[in-house]
C-alpha cells in the first residue's frame, strides 16, 4: 500500500495567518491527491481534488499544489471556521490511503 | 441537496455480524462509484471498501478482506456493507461516501456516519 505522511501533526496558528500542511506519498501518485477538512464529531468535508483543483463553494483562501510524492495544502488569511483537522488522501490505486491528519488549532 | 444517510450501526458482540446501509438523495445513485470509510474513536480516516457504479467491481482493504461484502441495490438506491466476524478493533464510525465520478476519484459527498461498537 502507498503510505501517506502528513506534517506537522499539530499546527498552532492565529486568525489571519497563512499556514501550509505537507503530505508526502511513499511512491509516485502523479496528482491523484485529495484534501479533506474534518471538525470534531462531523463528517469530512471535501476541499481539493487532483492536488490543486478546488471543489466548488470552497473558499479561495484554500489552495493545493504538488505532484509525484510531495504535496501541500495552503490556507491564507485563516478564519475561525478553518480550525479543524485536515487529511490528505491518495486515490492512484484502489487501495486509497489517508494521511494521519493535521490538527490546526488556535 | 446531495445527501447520504447511513444506518445499521449499533452494539454487537465480538464474532457477530452487521449490515450497514447508506441511502442517497439528490443525485443519480446509479451513476457513481461509492465507498465506505471508517474512523476509530480518536483516530484518523481508514478506507474500507469501494464499489463501482455498475456494482460489478468491488474493492476491499487488505486488513478487512474476507470479512466484508459491499453491495448496492439499484432498485432501492441503497448502498450496503456487510461485516462479519466483528472484532473489538472494528469499533468505529462508518461513513459512506460518494465518488466524484468513477472508482479512481476523490470523495465529494460524505454521510454523517453510523457508529459500530463491538464489545462483550
CSV table of C-alpha atoms in Angstrom, one decimal:
chain,number,residue,atom,x,y,z
A,1,UNK,CA,0.0,0.0,0.0
A,2,UNK,CA,1.0,3.6,-0.6
A,3,UNK,CA,1.8,5.3,2.7
A,4,UNK,CA,0.8,9.0,3.2
A,5,UNK,CA,2.6,11.0,5.7
A,6,UNK,CA,1.4,14.5,6.8
A,7,UNK,CA,3.4,17.1,8.6
A,8,UNK,CA,3.1,18.6,11.1
A,9,UNK,CA,0.7,16.5,13.2
A,10,UNK,CA,-0.4,19.6,15.0
A,11,UNK,CA,-0.2,23.2,13.9
A,12,UNK,CA,-0.9,26.3,16.1
A,13,UNK,CA,-1.9,29.5,14.3
A,14,UNK,CA,-3.8,32.7,14.7
A,15,UNK,CA,-6.7,34.3,12.8
A,16,UNK,CA,-5.3,35.9,9.7
A,17,UNK,CA,-2.2,33.7,9.5
A,18,UNK,CA,-1.0,31.8,6.4
A,19,UNK,CA,-0.4,28.1,7.0
A,20,UNK,CA,0.9,25.2,5.0
A,21,UNK,CA,0.4,21.5,5.6
A,22,UNK,CA,2.6,19.0,3.8
A,23,UNK,CA,1.7,15.5,2.6
A,24,UNK,CA,4.2,13.0,1.3
A,25,UNK,CA,3.5,9.8,-0.6
A,26,UNK,CA,5.7,6.7,-0.4
A,27,UNK,CA,5.6,6.4,-4.2
A,28,UNK,CA,4.7,8.5,-7.2
A,29,UNK,CA,0.9,9.2,-7.3
A,30,UNK,CA,1.0,11.9,-10.0
A,31,UNK,CA,-1.7,14.4,-8.9
A,32,UNK,CA,-4.2,11.8,-7.7
A,33,UNK,CA,-4.5,13.5,-4.3
A,34,UNK,CA,-7.4,15.0,-2.4
A,35,UNK,CA,-7.7,17.1,0.8
A,36,UNK,CA,-10.5,17.0,3.3
A,37,UNK,CA,-11.4,19.0,6.4
A,38,UNK,CA,-13.0,17.4,9.4
A,39,UNK,CA,-14.4,19.0,12.5
A,40,UNK,CA,-14.9,17.1,15.7
A,41,UNK,CA,-17.9,14.8,15.6
A,42,UNK,CA,-18.6,15.7,11.9
A,43,UNK,CA,-18.1,14.0,8.6
A,44,UNK,CA,-15.2,15.1,6.5
A,45,UNK,CA,-15.7,17.9,4.0
A,46,UNK,CA,-14.2,17.7,0.5
A,47,UNK,CA,-11.9,20.6,-0.3
A,48,UNK,CA,-9.5,19.8,-3.2
A,49,UNK,CA,-9.0,17.1,-5.9
A,50,UNK,CA,-6.3,16.3,-8.4
A,51,UNK,CA,-3.9,18.0,-6.0
A,52,UNK,CA,-4.8,21.6,-6.9
A,53,UNK,CA,-8.4,21.7,-8.1
A,54,UNK,CA,-10.7,23.5,-5.7
A,55,UNK,CA,-14.1,22.0,-5.1
A,56,UNK,CA,-16.9,24.4,-5.9
A,57,UNK,CA,-18.1,26.5,-2.9
A,58,UNK,CA,-14.7,26.1,-1.1
A,59,UNK,CA,-13.3,29.5,-0.3
A,60,UNK,CA,-10.4,30.6,-2.5
A,61,UNK,CA,-8.1,31.0,0.6
A,62,UNK,CA,-7.6,27.3,0.3
A,63,UNK,CA,-5.2,26.1,-2.3
A,64,UNK,CA,-3.3,22.9,-3.1
A,65,UNK,CA,-0.1,22.1,-5.0
A,66,UNK,CA,2.3,19.4,-5.8
A,67,UNK,CA,2.8,16.3,-7.9
A,68,UNK,CA,4.6,13.0,-7.6
A,69,UNK,CA,5.3,12.4,-4.0
A,70,UNK,CA,5.1,15.9,-2.3
A,71,UNK,CA,2.0,18.0,-1.9
A,72,UNK,CA,0.9,21.0,0.1
A,73,UNK,CA,-2.3,22.5,1.3
A,74,UNK,CA,-2.1,26.2,2.0
A,75,UNK,CA,-4.7,28.3,3.8
A,76,UNK,CA,-4.2,32.1,3.5
A,77,UNK,CA,-5.8,34.5,6.0
A,78,UNK,CA,-7.1,31.9,8.5
A,79,UNK,CA,-10.7,32.3,9.6
A,80,UNK,CA,-12.2,30.9,12.8
A,81,UNK,CA,-14.1,28.3,10.8
A,82,UNK,CA,-10.8,26.9,9.4
A,83,UNK,CA,-9.6,25.4,12.7
A,84,UNK,CA,-10.1,21.7,12.2
A,85,UNK,CA,-8.2,18.5,11.2
A,86,UNK,CA,-7.1,18.2,7.7
A,87,UNK,CA,-6.4,14.9,5.8
A,88,UNK,CA,-4.8,14.2,2.5
A,89,UNK,CA,-5.8,11.1,0.6
A,90,UNK,CA,-4.2,9.4,-2.4
A,91,UNK,CA,-6.5,7.7,-5.0
A,92,UNK,CA,-4.0,6.5,-7.5
A,93,UNK,CA,-4.7,2.9,-6.5
A,94,UNK,CA,-7.9,1.3,-5.5
A,95,UNK,CA,-6.4,0.8,-2.0
A,96,UNK,CA,-6.7,4.5,-1.3
A,97,UNK,CA,-4.9,5.7,1.8
A,98,UNK,CA,-5.2,8.8,4.0
A,99,UNK,CA,-2.6,10.7,5.8
A,100,UNK,CA,-2.7,10.6,9.6
A,101,UNK,CA,-4.2,14.1,9.8
A,102,UNK,CA,-3.0,17.5,10.8
A,103,UNK,CA,-4.9,19.3,13.6
A,104,UNK,CA,-5.0,23.1,13.1
A,105,UNK,CA,-5.6,24.8,16.4
A,106,UNK,CA,-5.7,28.3,17.6
B,1,UNK,CA,-29.3,18.8,-2.0
B,2,UNK,CA,-27.0,15.9,-2.3
B,3,UNK,CA,-27.1,13.8,0.9
B,4,UNK,CA,-26.1,10.4,2.2
B,5,UNK,CA,-27.7,8.8,5.3
B,6,UNK,CA,-26.2,5.8,7.0
B,7,UNK,CA,-27.9,3.4,9.3
B,8,UNK,CA,-27.5,0.0,10.8
B,9,UNK,CA,-24.8,0.7,13.4
B,10,UNK,CA,-25.1,-0.4,17.0
B,11,UNK,CA,-23.6,-2.5,19.7
B,12,UNK,CA,-22.6,-6.0,18.7
B,13,UNK,CA,-20.7,-8.8,20.4
B,14,UNK,CA,-17.3,-10.0,19.1
B,15,UNK,CA,-17.8,-12.5,16.4
B,16,UNK,CA,-21.2,-11.1,15.4
B,17,UNK,CA,-22.3,-9.6,12.1
B,18,UNK,CA,-23.8,-6.3,11.0
B,19,UNK,CA,-25.1,-4.8,7.8
B,20,UNK,CA,-24.8,-1.1,7.3
B,21,UNK,CA,-26.9,0.8,4.9
B,22,UNK,CA,-26.5,4.1,3.1
B,23,UNK,CA,-29.4,5.9,1.5
B,24,UNK,CA,-28.6,8.6,-1.1
B,25,UNK,CA,-30.7,11.5,-2.2
B,26,UNK,CA,-30.3,14.4,-4.6
B,27,UNK,CA,-28.2,12.6,-7.2
B,28,UNK,CA,-28.4,9.7,-9.6
B,29,UNK,CA,-27.0,7.0,-7.4
B,30,UNK,CA,-26.6,4.5,-10.3
B,31,UNK,CA,-24.0,6.8,-12.0
B,32,UNK,CA,-21.4,7.0,-9.2
B,33,UNK,CA,-18.9,4.7,-7.5
B,34,UNK,CA,-19.4,4.6,-3.8
B,35,UNK,CA,-17.1,3.8,-0.8
B,36,UNK,CA,-17.1,3.1,2.9
B,37,UNK,CA,-14.6,4.8,5.2
B,38,UNK,CA,-14.2,4.2,9.0
B,39,UNK,CA,-12.8,6.2,11.8
B,40,UNK,CA,-12.0,4.6,15.2
B,41,UNK,CA,-12.5,6.8,18.2
B,42,UNK,CA,-9.9,9.5,18.3
B,43,UNK,CA,-8.1,8.1,15.2
B,44,UNK,CA,-7.8,9.0,11.6
B,45,UNK,CA,-9.7,8.0,8.5
B,46,UNK,CA,-9.3,4.5,7.1
B,47,UNK,CA,-10.7,3.5,3.7
B,48,UNK,CA,-12.7,0.2,3.9
B,49,UNK,CA,-14.3,-0.7,0.6
B,50,UNK,CA,-15.3,0.6,-2.8
B,51,UNK,CA,-17.9,-0.5,-5.4
B,52,UNK,CA,-18.2,0.7,-8.9
B,53,UNK,CA,-21.3,2.4,-10.3
B,54,UNK,CA,-22.3,-0.7,-12.1
B,55,UNK,CA,-21.7,-2.8,-9.0
B,56,UNK,CA,-19.6,-5.3,-11.0
B,57,UNK,CA,-16.3,-4.2,-9.4
B,58,UNK,CA,-15.6,-4.3,-5.7
B,59,UNK,CA,-12.5,-3.5,-3.7
B,60,UNK,CA,-11.6,-4.1,-0.1
B,61,UNK,CA,-8.9,-3.1,2.4
B,62,UNK,CA,-6.5,-5.9,2.9
B,63,UNK,CA,-6.9,-5.7,6.6
B,64,UNK,CA,-10.6,-6.5,6.3
B,65,UNK,CA,-10.7,-8.7,3.3
B,66,UNK,CA,-12.6,-11.8,3.8
B,67,UNK,CA,-14.9,-10.3,6.4
B,68,UNK,CA,-16.6,-7.7,4.2
B,69,UNK,CA,-19.2,-7.6,1.4
B,70,UNK,CA,-20.0,-4.3,-0.3
B,71,UNK,CA,-23.1,-4.2,-2.5
B,72,UNK,CA,-25.6,-1.8,-4.0
B,73,UNK,CA,-29.3,-2.2,-4.8
B,74,UNK,CA,-30.2,-0.2,-7.8
B,75,UNK,CA,-34.0,-0.7,-7.3
B,76,UNK,CA,-33.8,0.6,-3.7
B,77,UNK,CA,-31.0,3.1,-4.4
B,78,UNK,CA,-29.1,1.8,-1.4
B,79,UNK,CA,-25.5,1.0,-0.6
B,80,UNK,CA,-24.7,-1.8,1.9
B,81,UNK,CA,-21.7,-3.0,3.8
B,82,UNK,CA,-21.9,-6.4,5.4
B,83,UNK,CA,-19.3,-7.0,8.1
B,84,UNK,CA,-18.8,-10.5,9.6
B,85,UNK,CA,-16.7,-11.9,12.4
B,86,UNK,CA,-16.6,-8.5,14.1
B,87,UNK,CA,-13.7,-7.7,16.4
B,88,UNK,CA,-13.2,-5.1,19.1
B,89,UNK,CA,-10.9,-3.2,16.8
B,90,UNK,CA,-13.7,-2.8,14.3
B,91,UNK,CA,-15.3,-0.3,16.7
B,92,UNK,CA,-15.6,2.9,14.7
B,93,UNK,CA,-17.8,5.4,12.9
B,94,UNK,CA,-18.5,4.1,9.5
B,95,UNK,CA,-19.1,6.7,6.8
B,96,UNK,CA,-20.4,6.2,3.3
B,97,UNK,CA,-19.0,8.5,0.6
B,98,UNK,CA,-19.9,9.3,-3.0
B,99,UNK,CA,-17.1,9.5,-5.6
B,100,UNK,CA,-16.8,12.5,-7.9
B,101,UNK,CA,-17.4,10.0,-10.7
B,102,UNK,CA,-15.5,6.8,-11.2
B,103,UNK,CA,-13.7,4.4,-8.9
B,104,UNK,CA,-10.4,6.2,-9.1
B,105,UNK,CA,-11.6,9.6,-7.9
B,106,UNK,CA,-12.0,11.6,-4.7
B,107,UNK,CA,-15.0,11.5,-2.4
B,108,UNK,CA,-17.1,14.6,-2.8
B,109,UNK,CA,-20.0,13.9,-0.5
B,110,UNK,CA,-20.0,12.1,2.9
B,111,UNK,CA,-22.7,10.8,5.1
B,112,UNK,CA,-22.9,11.7,8.8
B,113,UNK,CA,-21.7,8.3,9.8
B,114,UNK,CA,-23.1,5.4,11.8
B,115,UNK,CA,-21.4,4.1,15.0
B,116,UNK,CA,-20.4,0.5,15.3
B,117,UNK,CA,-19.4,-0.7,18.8
B,118,UNK,CA,-18.0,-4.2,19.2
B,119,UNK,CA,-18.0,-5.2,22.8
B,120,UNK,CA,-19.0,-8.1,25.1
